[in-house]
N, CA, C and O atoms as a printed pandas DataFrame, in Angstrom:
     atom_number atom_name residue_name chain_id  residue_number  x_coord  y_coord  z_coord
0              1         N          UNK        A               1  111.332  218.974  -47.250
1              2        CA          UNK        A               1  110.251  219.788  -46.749
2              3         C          UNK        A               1  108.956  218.986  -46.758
3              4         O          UNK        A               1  108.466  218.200  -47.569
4              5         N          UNK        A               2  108.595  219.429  -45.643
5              6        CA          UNK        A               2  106.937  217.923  -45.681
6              7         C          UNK        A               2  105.881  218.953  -45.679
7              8         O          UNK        A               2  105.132  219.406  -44.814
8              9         N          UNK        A               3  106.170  219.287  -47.598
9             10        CA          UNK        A               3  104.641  219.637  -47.767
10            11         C          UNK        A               3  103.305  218.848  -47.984
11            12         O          UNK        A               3  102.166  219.297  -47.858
12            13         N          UNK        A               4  103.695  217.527  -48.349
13            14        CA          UNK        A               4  102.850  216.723  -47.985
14            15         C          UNK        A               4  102.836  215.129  -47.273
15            16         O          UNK        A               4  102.864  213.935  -47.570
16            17         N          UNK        A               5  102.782  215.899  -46.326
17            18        CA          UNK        A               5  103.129  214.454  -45.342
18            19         C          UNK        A               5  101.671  213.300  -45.291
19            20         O          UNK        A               5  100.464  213.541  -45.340
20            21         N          UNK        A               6  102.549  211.811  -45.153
21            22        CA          UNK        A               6  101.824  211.057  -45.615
22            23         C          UNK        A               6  101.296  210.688  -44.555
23            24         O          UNK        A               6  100.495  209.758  -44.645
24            25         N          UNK        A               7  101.539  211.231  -43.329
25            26        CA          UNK        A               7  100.631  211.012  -41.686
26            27         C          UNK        A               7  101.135  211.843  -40.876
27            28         O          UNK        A               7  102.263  212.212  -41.203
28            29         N          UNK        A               8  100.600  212.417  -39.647
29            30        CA          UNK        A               8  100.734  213.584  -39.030
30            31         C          UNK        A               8  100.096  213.414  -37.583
31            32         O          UNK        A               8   99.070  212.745  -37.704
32            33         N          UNK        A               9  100.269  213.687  -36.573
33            34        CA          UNK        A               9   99.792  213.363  -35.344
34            35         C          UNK        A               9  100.209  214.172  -34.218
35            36         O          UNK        A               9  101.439  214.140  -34.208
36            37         N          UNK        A              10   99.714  214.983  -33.130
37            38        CA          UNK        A              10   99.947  214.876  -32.043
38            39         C          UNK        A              10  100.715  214.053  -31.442
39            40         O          UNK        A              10  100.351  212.877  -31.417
40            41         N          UNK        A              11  102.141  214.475  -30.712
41            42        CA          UNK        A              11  102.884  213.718  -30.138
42            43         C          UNK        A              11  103.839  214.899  -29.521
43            44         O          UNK        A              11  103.959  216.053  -29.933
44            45         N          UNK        A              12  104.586  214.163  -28.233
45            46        CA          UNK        A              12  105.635  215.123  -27.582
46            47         C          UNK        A              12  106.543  214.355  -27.770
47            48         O          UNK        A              12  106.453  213.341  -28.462
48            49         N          UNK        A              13  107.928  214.882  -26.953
49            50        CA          UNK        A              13  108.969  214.100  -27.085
50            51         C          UNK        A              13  109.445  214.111  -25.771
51            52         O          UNK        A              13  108.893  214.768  -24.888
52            53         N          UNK        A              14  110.667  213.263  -25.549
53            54        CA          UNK        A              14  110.913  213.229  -24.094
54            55         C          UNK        A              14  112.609  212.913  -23.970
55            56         O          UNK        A              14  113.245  212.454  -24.919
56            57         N          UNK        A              15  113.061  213.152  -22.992
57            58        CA          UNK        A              15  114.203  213.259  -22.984
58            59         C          UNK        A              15  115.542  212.090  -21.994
59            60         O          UNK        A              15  115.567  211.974  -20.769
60            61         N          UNK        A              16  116.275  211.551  -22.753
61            62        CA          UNK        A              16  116.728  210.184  -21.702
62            63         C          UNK        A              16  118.008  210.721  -21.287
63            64         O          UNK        A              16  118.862  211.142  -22.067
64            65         N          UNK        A              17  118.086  210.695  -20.256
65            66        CA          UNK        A              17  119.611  210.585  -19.454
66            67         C          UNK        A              17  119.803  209.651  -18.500
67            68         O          UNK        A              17  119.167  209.392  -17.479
68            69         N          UNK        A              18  121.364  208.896  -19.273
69            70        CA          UNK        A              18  121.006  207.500  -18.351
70            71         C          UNK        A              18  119.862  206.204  -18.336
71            72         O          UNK        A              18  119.886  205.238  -19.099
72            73         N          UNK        A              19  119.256  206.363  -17.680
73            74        CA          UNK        A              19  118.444  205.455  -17.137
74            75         C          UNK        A              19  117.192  205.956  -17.039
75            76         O          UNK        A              19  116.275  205.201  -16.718
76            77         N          UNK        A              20  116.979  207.203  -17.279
77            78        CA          UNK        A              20  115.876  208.098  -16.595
78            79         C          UNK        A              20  115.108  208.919  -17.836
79            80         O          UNK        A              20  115.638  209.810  -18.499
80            81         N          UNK        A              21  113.921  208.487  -17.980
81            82        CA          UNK        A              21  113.309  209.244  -19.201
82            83         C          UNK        A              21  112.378  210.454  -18.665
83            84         O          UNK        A              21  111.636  210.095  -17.751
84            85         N          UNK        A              22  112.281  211.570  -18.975
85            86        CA          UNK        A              22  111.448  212.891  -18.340
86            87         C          UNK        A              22  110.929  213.605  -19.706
87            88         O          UNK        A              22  111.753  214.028  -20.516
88            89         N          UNK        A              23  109.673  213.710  -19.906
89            90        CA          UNK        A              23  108.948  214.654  -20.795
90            91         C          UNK        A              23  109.224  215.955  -21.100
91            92         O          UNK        A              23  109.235  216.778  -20.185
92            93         N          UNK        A              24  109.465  216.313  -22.309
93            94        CA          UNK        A              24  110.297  217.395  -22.571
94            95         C          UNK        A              24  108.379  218.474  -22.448
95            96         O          UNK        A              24  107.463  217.675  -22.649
96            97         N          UNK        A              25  108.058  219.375  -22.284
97            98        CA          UNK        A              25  106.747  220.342  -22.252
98            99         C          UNK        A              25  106.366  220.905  -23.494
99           100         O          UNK        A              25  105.456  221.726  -23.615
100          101         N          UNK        A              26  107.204  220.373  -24.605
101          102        CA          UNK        A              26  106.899  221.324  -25.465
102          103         C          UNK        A              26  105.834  220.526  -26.743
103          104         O          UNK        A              26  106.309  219.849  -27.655
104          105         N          UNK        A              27  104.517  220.757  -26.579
105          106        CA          UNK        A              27  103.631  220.144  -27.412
106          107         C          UNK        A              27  104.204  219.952  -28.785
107          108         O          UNK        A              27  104.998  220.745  -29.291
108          109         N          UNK        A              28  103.656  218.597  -29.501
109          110        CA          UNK        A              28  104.343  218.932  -31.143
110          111         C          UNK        A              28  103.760  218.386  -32.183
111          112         O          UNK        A              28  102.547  218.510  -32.011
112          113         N          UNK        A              29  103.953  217.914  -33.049
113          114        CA          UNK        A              29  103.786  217.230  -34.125
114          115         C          UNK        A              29  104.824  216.053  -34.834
115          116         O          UNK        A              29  105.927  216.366  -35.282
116          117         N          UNK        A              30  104.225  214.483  -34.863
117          118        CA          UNK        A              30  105.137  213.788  -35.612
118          119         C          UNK        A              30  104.595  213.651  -37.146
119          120         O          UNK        A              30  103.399  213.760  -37.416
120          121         N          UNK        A              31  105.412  213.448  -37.933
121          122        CA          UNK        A              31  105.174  212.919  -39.329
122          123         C          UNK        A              31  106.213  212.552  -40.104
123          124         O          UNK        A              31  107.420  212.496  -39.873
124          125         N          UNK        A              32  105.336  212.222  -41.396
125          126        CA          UNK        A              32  106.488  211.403  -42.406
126          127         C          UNK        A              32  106.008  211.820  -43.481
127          128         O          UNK        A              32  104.787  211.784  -43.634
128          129         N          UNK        A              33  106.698  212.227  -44.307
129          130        CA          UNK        A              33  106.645  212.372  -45.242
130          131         C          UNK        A              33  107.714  211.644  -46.201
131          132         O          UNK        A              33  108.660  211.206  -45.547
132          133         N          UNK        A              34  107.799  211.425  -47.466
133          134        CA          UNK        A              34  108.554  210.934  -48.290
134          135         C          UNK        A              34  109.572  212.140  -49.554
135          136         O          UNK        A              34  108.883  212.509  -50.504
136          137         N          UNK        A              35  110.466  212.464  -49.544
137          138        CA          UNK        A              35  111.490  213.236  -50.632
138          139         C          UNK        A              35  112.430  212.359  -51.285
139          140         O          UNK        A              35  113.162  211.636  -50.609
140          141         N          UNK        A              36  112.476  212.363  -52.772
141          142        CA          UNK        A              36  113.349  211.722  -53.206
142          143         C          UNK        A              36  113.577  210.195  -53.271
143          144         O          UNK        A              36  114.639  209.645  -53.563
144          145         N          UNK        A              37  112.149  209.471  -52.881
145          146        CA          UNK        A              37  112.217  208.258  -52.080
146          147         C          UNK        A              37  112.743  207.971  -51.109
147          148         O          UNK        A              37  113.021  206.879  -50.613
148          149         N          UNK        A              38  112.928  209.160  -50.744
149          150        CA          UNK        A              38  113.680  208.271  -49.111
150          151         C          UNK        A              38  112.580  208.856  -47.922
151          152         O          UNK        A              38  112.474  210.077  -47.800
152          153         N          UNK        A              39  111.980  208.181  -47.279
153          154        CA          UNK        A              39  110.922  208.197  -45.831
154          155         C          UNK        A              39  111.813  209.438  -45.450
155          156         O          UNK        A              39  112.912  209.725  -45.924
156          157         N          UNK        A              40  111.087  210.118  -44.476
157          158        CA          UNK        A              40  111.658  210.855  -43.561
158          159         C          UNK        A              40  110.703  210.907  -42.302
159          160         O          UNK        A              40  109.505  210.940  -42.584
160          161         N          UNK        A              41  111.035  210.920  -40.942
161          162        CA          UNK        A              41  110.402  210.649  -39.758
162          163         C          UNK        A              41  111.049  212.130  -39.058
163          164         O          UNK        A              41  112.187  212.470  -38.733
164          165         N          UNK        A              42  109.553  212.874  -39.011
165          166        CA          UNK        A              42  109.882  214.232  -38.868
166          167         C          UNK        A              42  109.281  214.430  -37.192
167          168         O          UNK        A              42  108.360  213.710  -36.809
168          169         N          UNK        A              43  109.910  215.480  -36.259
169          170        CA          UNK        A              43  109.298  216.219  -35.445
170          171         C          UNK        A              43  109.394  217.442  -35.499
171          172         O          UNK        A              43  110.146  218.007  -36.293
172          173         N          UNK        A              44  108.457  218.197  -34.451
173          174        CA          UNK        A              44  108.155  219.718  -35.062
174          175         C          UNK        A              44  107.559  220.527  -33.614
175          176         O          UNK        A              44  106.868  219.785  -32.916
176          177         N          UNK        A              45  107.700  221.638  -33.200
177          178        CA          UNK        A              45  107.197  222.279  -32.034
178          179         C          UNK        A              45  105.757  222.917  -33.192
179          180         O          UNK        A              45  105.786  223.399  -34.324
180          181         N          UNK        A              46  104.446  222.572  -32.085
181          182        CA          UNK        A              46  103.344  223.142  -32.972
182          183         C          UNK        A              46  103.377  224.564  -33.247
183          184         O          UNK        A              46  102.443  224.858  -33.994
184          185         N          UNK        A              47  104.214  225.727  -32.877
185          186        CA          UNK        A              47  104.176  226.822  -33.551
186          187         C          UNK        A              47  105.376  226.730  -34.467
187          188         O          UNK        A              47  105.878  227.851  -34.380
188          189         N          UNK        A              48  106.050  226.074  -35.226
189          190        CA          UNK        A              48  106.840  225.870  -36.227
190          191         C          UNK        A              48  106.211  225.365  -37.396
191          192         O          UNK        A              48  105.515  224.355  -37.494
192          193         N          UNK        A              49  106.590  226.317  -38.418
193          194        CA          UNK        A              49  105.820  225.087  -39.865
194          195         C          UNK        A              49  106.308  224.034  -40.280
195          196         O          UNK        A              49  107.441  223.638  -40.005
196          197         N          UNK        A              50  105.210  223.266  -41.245
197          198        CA          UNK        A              50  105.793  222.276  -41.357
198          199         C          UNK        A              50  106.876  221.971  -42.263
199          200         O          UNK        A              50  107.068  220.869  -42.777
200          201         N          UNK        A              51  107.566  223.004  -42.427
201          202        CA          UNK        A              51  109.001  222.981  -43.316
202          203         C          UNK        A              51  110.294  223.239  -42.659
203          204         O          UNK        A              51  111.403  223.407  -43.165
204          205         N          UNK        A              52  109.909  223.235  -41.390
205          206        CA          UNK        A              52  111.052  223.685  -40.476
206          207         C          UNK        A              52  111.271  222.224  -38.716
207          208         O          UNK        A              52  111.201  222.309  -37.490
208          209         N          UNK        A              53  111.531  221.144  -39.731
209          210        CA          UNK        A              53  111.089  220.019  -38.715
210          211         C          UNK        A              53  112.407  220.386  -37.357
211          212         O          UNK        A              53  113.549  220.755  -37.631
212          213         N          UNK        A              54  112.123  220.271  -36.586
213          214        CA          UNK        A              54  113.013  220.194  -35.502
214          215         C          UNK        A              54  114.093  218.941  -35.082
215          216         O          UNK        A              54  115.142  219.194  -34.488
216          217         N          UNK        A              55  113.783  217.858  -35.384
217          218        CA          UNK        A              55  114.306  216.087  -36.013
218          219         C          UNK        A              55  113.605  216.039  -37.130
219          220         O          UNK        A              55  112.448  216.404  -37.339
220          221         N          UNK        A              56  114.552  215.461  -37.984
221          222        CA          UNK        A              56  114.608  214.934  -38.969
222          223         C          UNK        A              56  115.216  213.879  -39.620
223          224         O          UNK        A              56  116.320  214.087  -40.124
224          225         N          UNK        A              57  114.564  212.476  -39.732
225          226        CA          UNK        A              57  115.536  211.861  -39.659
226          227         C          UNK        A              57  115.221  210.660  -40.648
227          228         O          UNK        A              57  114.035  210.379  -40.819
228          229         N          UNK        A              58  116.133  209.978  -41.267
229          230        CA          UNK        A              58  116.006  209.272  -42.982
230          231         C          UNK        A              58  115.284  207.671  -42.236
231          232         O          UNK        A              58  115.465  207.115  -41.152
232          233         N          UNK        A              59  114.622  207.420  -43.168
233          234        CA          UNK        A              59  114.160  205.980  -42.384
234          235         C          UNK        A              59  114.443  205.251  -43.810
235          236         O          UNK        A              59  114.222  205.609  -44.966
236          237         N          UNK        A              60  115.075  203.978  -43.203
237          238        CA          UNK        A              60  115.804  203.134  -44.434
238          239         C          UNK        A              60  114.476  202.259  -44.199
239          240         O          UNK        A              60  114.112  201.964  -43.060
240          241         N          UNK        A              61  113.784  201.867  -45.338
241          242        CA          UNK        A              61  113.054  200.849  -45.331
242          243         C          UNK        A              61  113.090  199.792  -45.480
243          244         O          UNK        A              61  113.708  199.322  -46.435
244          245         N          UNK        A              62  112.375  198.947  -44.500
245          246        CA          UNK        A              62  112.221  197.846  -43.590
246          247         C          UNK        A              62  112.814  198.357  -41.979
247          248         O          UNK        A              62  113.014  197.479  -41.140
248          249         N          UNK        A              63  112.984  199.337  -41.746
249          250        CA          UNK        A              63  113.700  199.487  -40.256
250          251         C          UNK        A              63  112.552  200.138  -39.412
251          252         O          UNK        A              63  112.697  200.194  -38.191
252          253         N          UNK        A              64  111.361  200.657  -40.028
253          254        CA          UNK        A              64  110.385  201.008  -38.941
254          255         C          UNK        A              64  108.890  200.653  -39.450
255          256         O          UNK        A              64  108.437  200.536  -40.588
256          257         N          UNK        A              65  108.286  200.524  -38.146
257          258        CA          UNK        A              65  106.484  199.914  -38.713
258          259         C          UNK        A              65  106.020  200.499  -37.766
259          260         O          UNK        A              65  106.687  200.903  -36.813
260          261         N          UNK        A              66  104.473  200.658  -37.941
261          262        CA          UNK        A              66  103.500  201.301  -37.296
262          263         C          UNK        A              66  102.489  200.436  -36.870
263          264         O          UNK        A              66  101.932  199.828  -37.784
264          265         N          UNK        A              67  102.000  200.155  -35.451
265          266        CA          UNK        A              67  101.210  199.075  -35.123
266          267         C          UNK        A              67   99.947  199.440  -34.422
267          268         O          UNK        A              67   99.157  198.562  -34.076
C-alpha cells in the first residue's frame, strides 16, 4: 500500500499492439513507493486511492533509473 510514496507524478498510460502505440484517456498517477524493501513502481486512475494501484509492479534494484 503506498501510503507513503517516495515520488508521485502526473502521468497516463498507453497501450501497444503490435507495432502501434495509442494513449489509453484515462488521466493518472505514477509512483513508488518502497514495502518490505522491495521498490514498487505503481499506477493508479486519479479517482482511485492511493492504496488501490491499478499496476503494480516489484522493481529489482539496479533495473530502473530516473533521468
Amino acid at each position: 500500500m503506498a501510503t507513503n510514496a517516495l515520488i508521485t507524478f502526473k502521468a497516463g498510460k498507453c497501450d501497444l499492439r503490435g507495432k502501434k502505440v495509442t494513449p489509453d484517456a484515462t488521466p493518472g498517477y505514477l509512483y513508488l513507493y518502497v514495502e518490505d524493501d522491495i521498490p514498487h513502481f505503481c499506477w493508479r486512475p486519479r479517482s482511485a486511492p492511493p492504496t488501490e494501484p491499478e499496476i503494480d509492479l516489484f522493481m529489482v534494484p539496479g533495473d530502473g533509473t530516473f533521468q
